[in-house]
mmCIF file of C-alpha atoms (C1' of nucleotides) in Angstrom:
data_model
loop_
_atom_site.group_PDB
_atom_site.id
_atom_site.type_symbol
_atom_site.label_atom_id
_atom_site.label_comp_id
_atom_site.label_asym_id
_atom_site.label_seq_id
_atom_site.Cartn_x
_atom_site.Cartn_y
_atom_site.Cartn_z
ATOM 1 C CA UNK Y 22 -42.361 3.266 2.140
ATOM 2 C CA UNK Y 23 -42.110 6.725 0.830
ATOM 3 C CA UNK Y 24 -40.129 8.865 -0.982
ATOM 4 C CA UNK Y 25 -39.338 7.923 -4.983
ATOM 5 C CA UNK Y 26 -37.597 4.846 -5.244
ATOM 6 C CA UNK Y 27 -33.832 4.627 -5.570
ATOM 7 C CA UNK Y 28 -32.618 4.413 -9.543
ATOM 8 C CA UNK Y 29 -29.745 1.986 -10.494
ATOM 9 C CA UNK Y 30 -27.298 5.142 -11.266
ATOM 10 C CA UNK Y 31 -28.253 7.109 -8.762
ATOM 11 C CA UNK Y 32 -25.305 7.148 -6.008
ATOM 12 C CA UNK Y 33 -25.855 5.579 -2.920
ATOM 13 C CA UNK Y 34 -24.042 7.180 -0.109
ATOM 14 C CA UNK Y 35 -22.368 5.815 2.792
ATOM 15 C CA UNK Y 36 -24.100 5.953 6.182
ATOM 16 C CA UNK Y 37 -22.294 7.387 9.273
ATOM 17 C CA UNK Y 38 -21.111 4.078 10.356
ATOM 18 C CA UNK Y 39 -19.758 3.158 7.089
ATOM 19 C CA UNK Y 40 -17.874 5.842 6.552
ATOM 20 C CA UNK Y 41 -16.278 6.141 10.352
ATOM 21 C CA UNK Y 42 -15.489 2.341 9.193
ATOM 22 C CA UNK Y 43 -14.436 3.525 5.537
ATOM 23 C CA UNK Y 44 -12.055 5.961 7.101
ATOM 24 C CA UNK Y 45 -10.393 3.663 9.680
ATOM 25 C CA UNK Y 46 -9.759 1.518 7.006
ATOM 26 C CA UNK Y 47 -7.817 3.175 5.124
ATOM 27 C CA UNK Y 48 -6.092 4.638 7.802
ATOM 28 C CA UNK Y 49 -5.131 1.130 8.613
ATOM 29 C CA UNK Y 50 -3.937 0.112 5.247
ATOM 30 C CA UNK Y 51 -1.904 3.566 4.864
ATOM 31 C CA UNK Y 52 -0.585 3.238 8.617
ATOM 32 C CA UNK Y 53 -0.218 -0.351 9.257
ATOM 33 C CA UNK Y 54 1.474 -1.386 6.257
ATOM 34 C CA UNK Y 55 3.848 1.417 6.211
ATOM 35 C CA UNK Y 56 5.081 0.825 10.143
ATOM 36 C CA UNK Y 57 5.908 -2.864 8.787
ATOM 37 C CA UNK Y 58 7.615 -1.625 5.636
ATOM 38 C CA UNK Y 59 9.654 0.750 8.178
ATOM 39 C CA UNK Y 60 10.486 -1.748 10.751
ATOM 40 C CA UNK Y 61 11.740 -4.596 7.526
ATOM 41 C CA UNK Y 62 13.686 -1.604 6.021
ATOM 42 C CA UNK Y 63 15.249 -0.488 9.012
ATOM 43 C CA UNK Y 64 15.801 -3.882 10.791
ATOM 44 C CA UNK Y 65 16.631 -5.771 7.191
ATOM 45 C CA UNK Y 66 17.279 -3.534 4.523
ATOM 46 C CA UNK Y 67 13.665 -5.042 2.520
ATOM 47 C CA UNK Y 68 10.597 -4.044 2.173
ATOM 48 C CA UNK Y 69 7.510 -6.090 2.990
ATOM 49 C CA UNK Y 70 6.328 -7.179 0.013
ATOM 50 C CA UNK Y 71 10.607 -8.866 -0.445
ATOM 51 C CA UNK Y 72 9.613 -10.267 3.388
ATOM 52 C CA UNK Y 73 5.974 -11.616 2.040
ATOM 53 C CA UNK Y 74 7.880 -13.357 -0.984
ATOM 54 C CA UNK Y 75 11.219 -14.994 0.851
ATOM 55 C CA UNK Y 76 8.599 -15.947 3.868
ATOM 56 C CA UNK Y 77 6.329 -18.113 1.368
ATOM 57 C CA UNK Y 78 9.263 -20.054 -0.044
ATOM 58 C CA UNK Y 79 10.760 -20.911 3.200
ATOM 59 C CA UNK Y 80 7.115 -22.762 3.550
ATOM 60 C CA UNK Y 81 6.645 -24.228 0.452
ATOM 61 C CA UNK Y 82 7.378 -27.494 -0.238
ATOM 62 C CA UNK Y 83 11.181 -28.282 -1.415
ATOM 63 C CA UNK Y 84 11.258 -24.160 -0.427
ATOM 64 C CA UNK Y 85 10.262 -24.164 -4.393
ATOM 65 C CA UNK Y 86 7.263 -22.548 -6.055
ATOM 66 C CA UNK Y 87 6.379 -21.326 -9.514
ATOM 67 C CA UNK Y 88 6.782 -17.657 -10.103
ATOM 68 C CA UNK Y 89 2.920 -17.416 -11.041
ATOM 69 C CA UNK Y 90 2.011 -19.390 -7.712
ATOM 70 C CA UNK Y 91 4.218 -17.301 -5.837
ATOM 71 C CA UNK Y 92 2.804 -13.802 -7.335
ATOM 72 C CA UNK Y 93 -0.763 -15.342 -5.864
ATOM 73 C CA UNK Y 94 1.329 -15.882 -2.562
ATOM 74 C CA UNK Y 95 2.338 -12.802 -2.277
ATOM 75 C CA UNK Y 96 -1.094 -10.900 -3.434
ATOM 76 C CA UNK Y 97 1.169 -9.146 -6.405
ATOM 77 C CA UNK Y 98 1.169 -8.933 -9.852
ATOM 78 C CA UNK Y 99 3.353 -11.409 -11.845
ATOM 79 C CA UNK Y 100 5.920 -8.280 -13.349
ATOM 80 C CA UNK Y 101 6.112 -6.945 -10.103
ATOM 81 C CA UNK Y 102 7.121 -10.494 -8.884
ATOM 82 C CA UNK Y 103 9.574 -10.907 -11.504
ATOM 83 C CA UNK Y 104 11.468 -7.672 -10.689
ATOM 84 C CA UNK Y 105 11.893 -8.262 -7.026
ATOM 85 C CA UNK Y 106 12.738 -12.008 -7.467
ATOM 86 C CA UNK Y 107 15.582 -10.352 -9.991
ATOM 87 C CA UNK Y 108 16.846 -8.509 -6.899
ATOM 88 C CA UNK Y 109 16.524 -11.073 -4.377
ATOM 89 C CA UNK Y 110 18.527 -13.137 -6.965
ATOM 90 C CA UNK Y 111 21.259 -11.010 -7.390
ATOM 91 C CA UNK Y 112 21.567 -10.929 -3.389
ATOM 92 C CA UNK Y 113 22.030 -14.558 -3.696
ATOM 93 C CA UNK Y 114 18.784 -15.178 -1.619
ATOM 94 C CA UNK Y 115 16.329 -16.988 -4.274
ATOM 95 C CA UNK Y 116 17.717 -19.089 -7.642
ATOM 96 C CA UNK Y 117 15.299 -19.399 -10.699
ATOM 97 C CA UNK Y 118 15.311 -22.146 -12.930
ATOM 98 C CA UNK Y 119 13.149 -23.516 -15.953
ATOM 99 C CA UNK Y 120 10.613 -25.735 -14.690
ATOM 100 C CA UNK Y 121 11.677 -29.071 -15.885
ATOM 101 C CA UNK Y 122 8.501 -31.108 -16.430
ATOM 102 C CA UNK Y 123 7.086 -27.365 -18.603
ATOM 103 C CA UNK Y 124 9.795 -25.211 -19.846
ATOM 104 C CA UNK Y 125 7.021 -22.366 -19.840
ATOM 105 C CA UNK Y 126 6.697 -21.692 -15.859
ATOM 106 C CA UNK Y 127 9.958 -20.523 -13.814
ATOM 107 C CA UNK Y 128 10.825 -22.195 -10.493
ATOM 108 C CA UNK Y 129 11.959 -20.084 -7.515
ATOM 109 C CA UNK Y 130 14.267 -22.028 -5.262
ATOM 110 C CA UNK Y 131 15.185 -20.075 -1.651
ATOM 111 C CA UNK Y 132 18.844 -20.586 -1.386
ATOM 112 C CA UNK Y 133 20.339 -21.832 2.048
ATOM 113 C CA UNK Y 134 21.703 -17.992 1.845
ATOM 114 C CA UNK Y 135 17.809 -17.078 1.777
ATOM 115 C CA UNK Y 136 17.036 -19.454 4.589
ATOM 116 C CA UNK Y 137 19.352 -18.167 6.792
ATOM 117 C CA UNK Y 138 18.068 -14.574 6.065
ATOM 118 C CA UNK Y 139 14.542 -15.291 6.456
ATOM 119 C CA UNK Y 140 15.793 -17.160 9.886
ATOM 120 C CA UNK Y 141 16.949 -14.022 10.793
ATOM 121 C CA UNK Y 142 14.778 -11.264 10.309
ATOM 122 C CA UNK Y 143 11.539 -13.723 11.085
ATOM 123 C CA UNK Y 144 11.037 -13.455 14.823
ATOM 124 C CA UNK Y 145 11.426 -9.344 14.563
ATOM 125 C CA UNK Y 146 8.979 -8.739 12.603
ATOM 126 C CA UNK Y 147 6.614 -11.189 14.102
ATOM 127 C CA UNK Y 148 6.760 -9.169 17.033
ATOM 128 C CA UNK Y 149 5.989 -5.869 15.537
ATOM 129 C CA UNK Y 150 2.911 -7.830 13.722
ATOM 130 C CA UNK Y 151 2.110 -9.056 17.190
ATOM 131 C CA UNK Y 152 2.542 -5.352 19.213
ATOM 132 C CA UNK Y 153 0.830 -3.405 16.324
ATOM 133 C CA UNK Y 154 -1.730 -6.214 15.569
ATOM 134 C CA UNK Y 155 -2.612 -8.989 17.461
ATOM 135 C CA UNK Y 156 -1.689 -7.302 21.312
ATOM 136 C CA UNK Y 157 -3.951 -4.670 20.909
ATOM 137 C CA UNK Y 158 -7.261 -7.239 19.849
ATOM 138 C CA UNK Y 159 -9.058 -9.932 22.229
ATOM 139 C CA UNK Y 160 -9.662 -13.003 20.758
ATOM 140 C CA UNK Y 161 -12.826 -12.295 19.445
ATOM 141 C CA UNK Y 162 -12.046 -9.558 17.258
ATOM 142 C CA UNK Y 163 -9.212 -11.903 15.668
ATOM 143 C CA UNK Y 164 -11.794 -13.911 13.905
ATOM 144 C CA UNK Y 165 -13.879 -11.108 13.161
ATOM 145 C CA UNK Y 166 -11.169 -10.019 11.850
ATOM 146 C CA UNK Y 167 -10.396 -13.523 9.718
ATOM 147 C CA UNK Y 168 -14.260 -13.293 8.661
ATOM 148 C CA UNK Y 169 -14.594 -9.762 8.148
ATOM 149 C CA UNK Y 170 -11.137 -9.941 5.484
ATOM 150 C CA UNK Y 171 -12.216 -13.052 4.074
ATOM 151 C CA UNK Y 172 -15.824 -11.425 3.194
ATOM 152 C CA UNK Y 173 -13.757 -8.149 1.525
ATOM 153 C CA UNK Y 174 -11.477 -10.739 -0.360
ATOM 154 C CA UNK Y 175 -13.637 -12.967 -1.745
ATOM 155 C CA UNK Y 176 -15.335 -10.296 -3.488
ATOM 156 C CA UNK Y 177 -12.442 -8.910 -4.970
ATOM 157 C CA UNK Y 178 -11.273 -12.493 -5.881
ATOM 158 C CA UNK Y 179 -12.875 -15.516 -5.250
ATOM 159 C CA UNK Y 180 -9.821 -17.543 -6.303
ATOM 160 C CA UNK Y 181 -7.314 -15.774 -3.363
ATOM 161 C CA UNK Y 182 -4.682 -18.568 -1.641
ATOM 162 C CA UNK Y 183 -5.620 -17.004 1.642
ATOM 163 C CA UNK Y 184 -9.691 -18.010 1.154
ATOM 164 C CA UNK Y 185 -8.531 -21.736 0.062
ATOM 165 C CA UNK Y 186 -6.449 -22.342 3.507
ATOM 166 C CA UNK Y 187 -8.904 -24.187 5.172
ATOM 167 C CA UNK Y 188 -11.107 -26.331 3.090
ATOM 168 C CA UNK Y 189 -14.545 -25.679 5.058
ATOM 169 C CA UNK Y 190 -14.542 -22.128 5.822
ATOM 170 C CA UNK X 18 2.829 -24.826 34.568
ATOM 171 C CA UNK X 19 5.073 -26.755 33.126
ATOM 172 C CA UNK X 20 7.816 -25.974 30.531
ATOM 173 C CA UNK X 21 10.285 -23.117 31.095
ATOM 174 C CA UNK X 22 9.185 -19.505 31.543
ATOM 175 C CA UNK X 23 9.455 -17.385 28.935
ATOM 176 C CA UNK X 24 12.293 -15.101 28.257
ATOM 177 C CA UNK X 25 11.970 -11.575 27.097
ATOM 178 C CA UNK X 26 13.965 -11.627 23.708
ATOM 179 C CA UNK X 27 12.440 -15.617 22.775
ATOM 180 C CA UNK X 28 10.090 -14.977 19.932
ATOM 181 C CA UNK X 29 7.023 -15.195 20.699
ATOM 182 C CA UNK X 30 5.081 -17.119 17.602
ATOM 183 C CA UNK X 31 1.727 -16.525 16.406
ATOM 184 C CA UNK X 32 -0.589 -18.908 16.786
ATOM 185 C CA UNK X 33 -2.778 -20.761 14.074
ATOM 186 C CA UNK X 34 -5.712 -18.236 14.383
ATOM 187 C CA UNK X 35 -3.734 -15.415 14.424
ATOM 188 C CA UNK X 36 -1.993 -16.721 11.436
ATOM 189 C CA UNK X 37 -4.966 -16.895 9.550
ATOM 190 C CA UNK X 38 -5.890 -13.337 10.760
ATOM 191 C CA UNK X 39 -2.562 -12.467 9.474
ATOM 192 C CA UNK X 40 -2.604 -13.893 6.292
ATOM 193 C CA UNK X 41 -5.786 -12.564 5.380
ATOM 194 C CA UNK X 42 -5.011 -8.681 6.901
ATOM 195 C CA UNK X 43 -2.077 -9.015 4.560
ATOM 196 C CA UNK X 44 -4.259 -10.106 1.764
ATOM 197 C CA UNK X 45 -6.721 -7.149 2.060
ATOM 198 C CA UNK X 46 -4.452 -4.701 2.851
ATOM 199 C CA UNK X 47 -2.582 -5.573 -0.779
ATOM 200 C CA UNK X 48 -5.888 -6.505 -2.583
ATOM 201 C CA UNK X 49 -8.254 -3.753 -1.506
ATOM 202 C CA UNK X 50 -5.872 -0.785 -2.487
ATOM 203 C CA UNK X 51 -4.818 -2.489 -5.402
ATOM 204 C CA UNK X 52 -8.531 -2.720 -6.184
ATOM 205 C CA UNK X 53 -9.367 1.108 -5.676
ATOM 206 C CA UNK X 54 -6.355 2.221 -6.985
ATOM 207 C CA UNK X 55 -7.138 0.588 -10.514
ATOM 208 C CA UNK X 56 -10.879 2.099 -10.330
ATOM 209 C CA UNK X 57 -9.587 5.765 -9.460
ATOM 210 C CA UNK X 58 -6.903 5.140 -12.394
ATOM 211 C CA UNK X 59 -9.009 4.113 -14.871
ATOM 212 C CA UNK X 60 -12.174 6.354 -14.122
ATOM 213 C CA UNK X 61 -10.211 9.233 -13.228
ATOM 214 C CA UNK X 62 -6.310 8.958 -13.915
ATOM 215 C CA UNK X 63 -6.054 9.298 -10.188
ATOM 216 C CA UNK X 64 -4.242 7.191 -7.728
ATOM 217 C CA UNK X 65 -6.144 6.481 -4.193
ATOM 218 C CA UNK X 66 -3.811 8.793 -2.423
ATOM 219 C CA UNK X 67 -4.643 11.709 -5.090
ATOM 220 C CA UNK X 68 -7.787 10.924 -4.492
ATOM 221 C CA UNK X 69 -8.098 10.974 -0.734
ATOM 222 C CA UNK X 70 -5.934 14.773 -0.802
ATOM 223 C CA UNK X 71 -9.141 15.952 -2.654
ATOM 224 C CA UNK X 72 -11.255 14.574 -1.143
ATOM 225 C CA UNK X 73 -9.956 15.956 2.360
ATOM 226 C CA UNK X 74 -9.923 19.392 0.943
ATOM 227 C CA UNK X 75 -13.960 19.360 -0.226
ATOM 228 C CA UNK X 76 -15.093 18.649 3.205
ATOM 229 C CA UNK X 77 -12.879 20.663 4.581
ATOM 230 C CA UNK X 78 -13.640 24.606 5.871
ATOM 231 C CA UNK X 79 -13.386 26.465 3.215
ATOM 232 C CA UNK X 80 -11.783 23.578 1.470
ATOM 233 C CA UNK X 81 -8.355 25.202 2.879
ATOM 234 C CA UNK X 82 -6.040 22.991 5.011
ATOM 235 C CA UNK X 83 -2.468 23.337 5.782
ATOM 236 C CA UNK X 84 -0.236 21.166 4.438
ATOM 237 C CA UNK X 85 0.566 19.173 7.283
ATOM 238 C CA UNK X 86 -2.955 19.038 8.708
ATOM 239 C CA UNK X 87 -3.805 17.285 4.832
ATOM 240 C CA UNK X 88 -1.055 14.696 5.342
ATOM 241 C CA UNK X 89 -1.872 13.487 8.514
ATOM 242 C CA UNK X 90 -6.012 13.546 7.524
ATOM 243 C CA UNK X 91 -4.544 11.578 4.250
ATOM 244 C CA UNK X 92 -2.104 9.239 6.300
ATOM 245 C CA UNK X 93 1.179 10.676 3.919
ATOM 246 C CA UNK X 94 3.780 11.948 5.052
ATOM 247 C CA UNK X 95 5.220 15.461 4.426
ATOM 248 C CA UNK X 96 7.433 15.103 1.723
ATOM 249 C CA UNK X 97 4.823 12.769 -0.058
ATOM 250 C CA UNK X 98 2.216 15.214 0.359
ATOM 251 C CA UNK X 99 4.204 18.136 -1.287
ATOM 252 C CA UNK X 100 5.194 15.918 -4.538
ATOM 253 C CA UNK X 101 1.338 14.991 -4.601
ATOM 254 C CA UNK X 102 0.180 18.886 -4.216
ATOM 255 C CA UNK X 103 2.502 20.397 -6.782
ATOM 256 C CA UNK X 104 1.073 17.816 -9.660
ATOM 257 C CA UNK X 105 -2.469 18.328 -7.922
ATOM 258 C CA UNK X 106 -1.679 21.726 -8.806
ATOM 259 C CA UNK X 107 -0.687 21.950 -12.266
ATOM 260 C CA UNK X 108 -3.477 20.283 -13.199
ATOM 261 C CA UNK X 109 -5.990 22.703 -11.887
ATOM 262 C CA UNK X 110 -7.404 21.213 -8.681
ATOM 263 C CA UNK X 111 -5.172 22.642 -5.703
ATOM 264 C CA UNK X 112 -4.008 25.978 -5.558
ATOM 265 C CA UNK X 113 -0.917 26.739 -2.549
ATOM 266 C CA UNK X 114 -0.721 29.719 -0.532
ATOM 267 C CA UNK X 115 1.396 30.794 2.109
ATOM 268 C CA UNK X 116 -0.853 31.233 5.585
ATOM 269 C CA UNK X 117 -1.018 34.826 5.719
ATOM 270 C CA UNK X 118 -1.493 34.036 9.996
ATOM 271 C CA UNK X 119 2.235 32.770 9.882
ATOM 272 C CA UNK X 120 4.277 32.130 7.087
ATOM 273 C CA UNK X 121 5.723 28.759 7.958
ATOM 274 C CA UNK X 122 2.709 27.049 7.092
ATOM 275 C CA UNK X 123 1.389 26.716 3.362
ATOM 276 C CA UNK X 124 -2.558 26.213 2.884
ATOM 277 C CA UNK X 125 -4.058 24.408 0.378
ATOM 278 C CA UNK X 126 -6.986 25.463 -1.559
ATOM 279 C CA UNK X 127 -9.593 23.102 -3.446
ATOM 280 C CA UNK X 128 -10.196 25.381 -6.914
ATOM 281 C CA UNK X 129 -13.567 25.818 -8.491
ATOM 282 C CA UNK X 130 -12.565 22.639 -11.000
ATOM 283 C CA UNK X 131 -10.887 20.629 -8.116
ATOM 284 C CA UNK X 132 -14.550 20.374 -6.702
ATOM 285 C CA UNK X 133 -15.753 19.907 -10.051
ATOM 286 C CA UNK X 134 -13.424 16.530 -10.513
ATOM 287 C CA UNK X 135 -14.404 15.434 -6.781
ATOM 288 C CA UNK X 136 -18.100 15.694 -8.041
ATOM 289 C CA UNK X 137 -17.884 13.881 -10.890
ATOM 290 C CA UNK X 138 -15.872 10.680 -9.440
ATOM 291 C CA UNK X 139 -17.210 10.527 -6.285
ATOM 292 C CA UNK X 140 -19.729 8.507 -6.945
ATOM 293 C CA UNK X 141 -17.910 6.031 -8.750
ATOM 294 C CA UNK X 142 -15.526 5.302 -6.394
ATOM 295 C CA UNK X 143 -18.139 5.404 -3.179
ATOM 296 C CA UNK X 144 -20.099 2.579 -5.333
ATOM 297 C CA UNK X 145 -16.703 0.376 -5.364
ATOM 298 C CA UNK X 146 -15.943 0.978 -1.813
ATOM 299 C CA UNK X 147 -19.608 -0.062 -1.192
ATOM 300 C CA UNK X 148 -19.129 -3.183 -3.744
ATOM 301 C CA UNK X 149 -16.101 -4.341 -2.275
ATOM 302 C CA UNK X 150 -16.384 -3.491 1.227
ATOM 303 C CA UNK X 151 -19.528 -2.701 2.789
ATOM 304 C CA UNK X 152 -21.911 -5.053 0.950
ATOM 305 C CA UNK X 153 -20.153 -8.103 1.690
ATOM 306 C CA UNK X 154 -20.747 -7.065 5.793
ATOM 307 C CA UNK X 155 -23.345 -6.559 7.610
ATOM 308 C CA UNK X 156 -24.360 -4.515 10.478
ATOM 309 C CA UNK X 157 -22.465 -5.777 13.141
ATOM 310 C CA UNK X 158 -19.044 -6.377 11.441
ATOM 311 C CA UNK X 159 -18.993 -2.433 10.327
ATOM 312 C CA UNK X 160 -19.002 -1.742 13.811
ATOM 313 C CA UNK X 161 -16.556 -4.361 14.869
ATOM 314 C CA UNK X 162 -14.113 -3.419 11.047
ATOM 315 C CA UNK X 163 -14.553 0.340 12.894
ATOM 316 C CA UNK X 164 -13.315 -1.198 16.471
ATOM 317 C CA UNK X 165 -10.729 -3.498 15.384
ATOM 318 C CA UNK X 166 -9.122 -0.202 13.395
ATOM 319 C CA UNK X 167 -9.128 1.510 15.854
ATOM 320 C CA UNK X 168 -7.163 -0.322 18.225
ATOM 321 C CA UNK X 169 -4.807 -0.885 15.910
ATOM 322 C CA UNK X 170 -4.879 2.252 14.950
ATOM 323 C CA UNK X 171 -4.095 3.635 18.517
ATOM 324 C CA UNK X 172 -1.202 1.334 19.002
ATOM 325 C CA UNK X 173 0.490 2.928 15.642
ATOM 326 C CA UNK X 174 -0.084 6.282 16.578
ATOM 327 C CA UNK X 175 -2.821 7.844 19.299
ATOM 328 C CA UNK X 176 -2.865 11.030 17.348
ATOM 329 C CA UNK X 177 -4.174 9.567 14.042
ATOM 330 C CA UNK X 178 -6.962 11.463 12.908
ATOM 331 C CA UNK X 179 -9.646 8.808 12.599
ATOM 332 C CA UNK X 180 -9.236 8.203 16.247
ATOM 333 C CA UNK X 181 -10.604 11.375 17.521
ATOM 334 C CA UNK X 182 -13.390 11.883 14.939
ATOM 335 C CA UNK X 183 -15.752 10.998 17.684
ATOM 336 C CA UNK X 184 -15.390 12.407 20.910
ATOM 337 C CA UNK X 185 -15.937 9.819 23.822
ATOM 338 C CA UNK X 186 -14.931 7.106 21.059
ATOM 339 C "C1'" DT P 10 17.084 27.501 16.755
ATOM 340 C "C1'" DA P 11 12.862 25.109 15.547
ATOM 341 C "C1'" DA P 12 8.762 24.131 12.720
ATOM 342 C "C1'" DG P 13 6.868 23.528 8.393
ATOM 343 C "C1'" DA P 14 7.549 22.668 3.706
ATOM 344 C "C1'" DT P 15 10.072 21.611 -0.437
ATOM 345 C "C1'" DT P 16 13.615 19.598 -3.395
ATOM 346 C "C1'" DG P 17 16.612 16.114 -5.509
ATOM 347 C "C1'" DA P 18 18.555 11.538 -5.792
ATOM 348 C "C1'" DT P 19 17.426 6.893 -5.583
ATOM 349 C "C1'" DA P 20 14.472 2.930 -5.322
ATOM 350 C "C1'" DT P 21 10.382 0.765 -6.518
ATOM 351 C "C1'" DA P 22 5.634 0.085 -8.786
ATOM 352 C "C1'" DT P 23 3.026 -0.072 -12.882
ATOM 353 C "C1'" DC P 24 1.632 -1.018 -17.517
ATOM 354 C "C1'" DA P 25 2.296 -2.102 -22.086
ATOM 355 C "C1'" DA P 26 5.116 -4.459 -25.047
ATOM 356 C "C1'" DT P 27 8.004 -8.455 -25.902
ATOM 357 C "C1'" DC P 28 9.948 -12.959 -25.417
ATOM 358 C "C1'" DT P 29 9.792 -18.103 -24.814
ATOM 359 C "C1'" DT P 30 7.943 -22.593 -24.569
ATOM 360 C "C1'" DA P 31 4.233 -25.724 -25.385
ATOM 361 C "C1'" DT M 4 -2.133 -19.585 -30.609
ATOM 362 C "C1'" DA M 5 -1.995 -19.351 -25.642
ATOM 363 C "C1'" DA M 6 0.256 -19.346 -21.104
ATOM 364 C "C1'" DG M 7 3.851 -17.881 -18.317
ATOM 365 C "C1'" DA M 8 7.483 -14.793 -17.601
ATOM 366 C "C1'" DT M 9 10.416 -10.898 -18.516
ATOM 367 C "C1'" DT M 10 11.802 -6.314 -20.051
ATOM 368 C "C1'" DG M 11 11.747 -1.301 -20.652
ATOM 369 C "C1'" DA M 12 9.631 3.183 -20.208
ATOM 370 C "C1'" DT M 13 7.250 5.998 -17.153
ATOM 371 C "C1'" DA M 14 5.248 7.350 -12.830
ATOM 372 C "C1'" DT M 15 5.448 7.479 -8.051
ATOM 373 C "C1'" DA M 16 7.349 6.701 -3.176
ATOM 374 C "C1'" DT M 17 10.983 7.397 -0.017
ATOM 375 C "C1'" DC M 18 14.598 9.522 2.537
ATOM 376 C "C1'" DA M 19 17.992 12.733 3.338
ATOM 377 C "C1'" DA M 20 19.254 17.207 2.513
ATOM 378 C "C1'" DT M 21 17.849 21.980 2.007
ATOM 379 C "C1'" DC M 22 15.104 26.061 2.248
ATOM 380 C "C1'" DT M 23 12.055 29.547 4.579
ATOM 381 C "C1'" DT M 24 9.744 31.889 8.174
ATOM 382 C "C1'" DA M 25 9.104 32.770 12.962
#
DNA sequence: TAAGATTGATATATCAATCTTA
DNA sequence: TAAGATTGATATATCAATCTTA
């Protein structure tokens, strides 16, 4: 062991490997989300983030879910939430209501309007997940993938819906 | 082989894995930039992309690139990149000129206290990347992060930067 | 005419209040 | 008083023009 050792405030830098991997990350996130955003826009007239929202009512139970559990859902915040439910409202796709048994949380209902919509613009962006994501990867690096996210997000938060999906993982 | 064959225009679902691969992709790709994007705000009243633009221009040559050789090293587009450079600039940290070689393009310069902010939040913000990203991995899922990215990568557009940092890559 | 860059109008994200019910 | 949700002001992203130089 030489050399002095490292302090707590001194910086440690990123090694050659982390930072090829640093890079092609954000690439990713900058690249990847804005092709879906561009295909939903173009194909649908939403964004992804209005797709992420409609697509977790359609699987909830009763297609119903409190605005706060939906915000988790959909990884944003709860005022973000509220203004794109507002629009998606308005377009006749979602209905809000007071939550009956605690007049405090909101309900989100999908409307049959917001089925049918959902319906529609499903299986074309599930192939441009699947062409830009999921052709290009063997089935290996898919659950690297799974373990190497679920690492990253359970750092960030340890209460995420996506780590809670399967009890034992 | 039983069951009919496929048609080309039947969607094609994803399958349980690759949901859960989905799911959590989704989850980091909101999380994690949500995550550096509130560090670089409240350490340095700079957004990630901000951030990256300088950051580009300090390792650069002479931290000088054109503009459009910037947006594609900071995955923006054009028009993004120019709003970003003009504020950039009135604060002190970019300076534009037109490229004296052919007047079409416009370089831009990192000034003396552009370097001087990249200094000082640097390390900051390579500690949280570290935190959130590269502690949580080890070894061998850097390499496969880097791999995965890159395939993905390829498929969104061969000529992104990050995929010819390395040569024979 | 084409390539690179910028501008302006519109849509959306963000954050700090504020509101409402328990 | 606290939890959930909304609102309003501001900042930023996006896309379609437009501008500039070669």
């Amino acid at each position: 062991m030489s050399g002095p050792a490292s302090q707590p405030d001194e910086p440690r830098w990123l090694t050659g490997d982390e930072r090829r991997a640093w890079m092609t990350l954000v690439g990713v996130m900058a690249r990847l989300s804005g092709a879906l955003d561009a295909q939903l826009r173009r194909d649908a007239g939403i964004s992804h983030f209005d797709y992420t929202v409609l697509a977790a009512l359609s699987e909830a139970p009763g297609r119903t879910l409190r605005m706060s559990t939906l915000a988790a859902l959909a990884e944003g915040s709860l005022p973000r939430l509220s203004q794109v439910v507002a629009r998606l409202e308005a377009k006749g796709w979602v209905q809000r209501t007071p939550d009956p048994s605690d007049g405090r949380y909101t309900l989100a209902l999908l409307t049959a309007d917001g089925v049918a919509k959902v319906v529609a613009i499903a299986p074309g962006h599930v192939e441009e997940v699947r062409r830009l994501v999921f052709d290009p990867l063997t089935k290996a690096q898919v659950h690297q993938l799974t373990a190497i996210g679920h690492r990253i997000l359970r750092t960030i938060d340890p209460e995420d819906p996506c780590l809670s999906e399967r009890p034992g993982a």
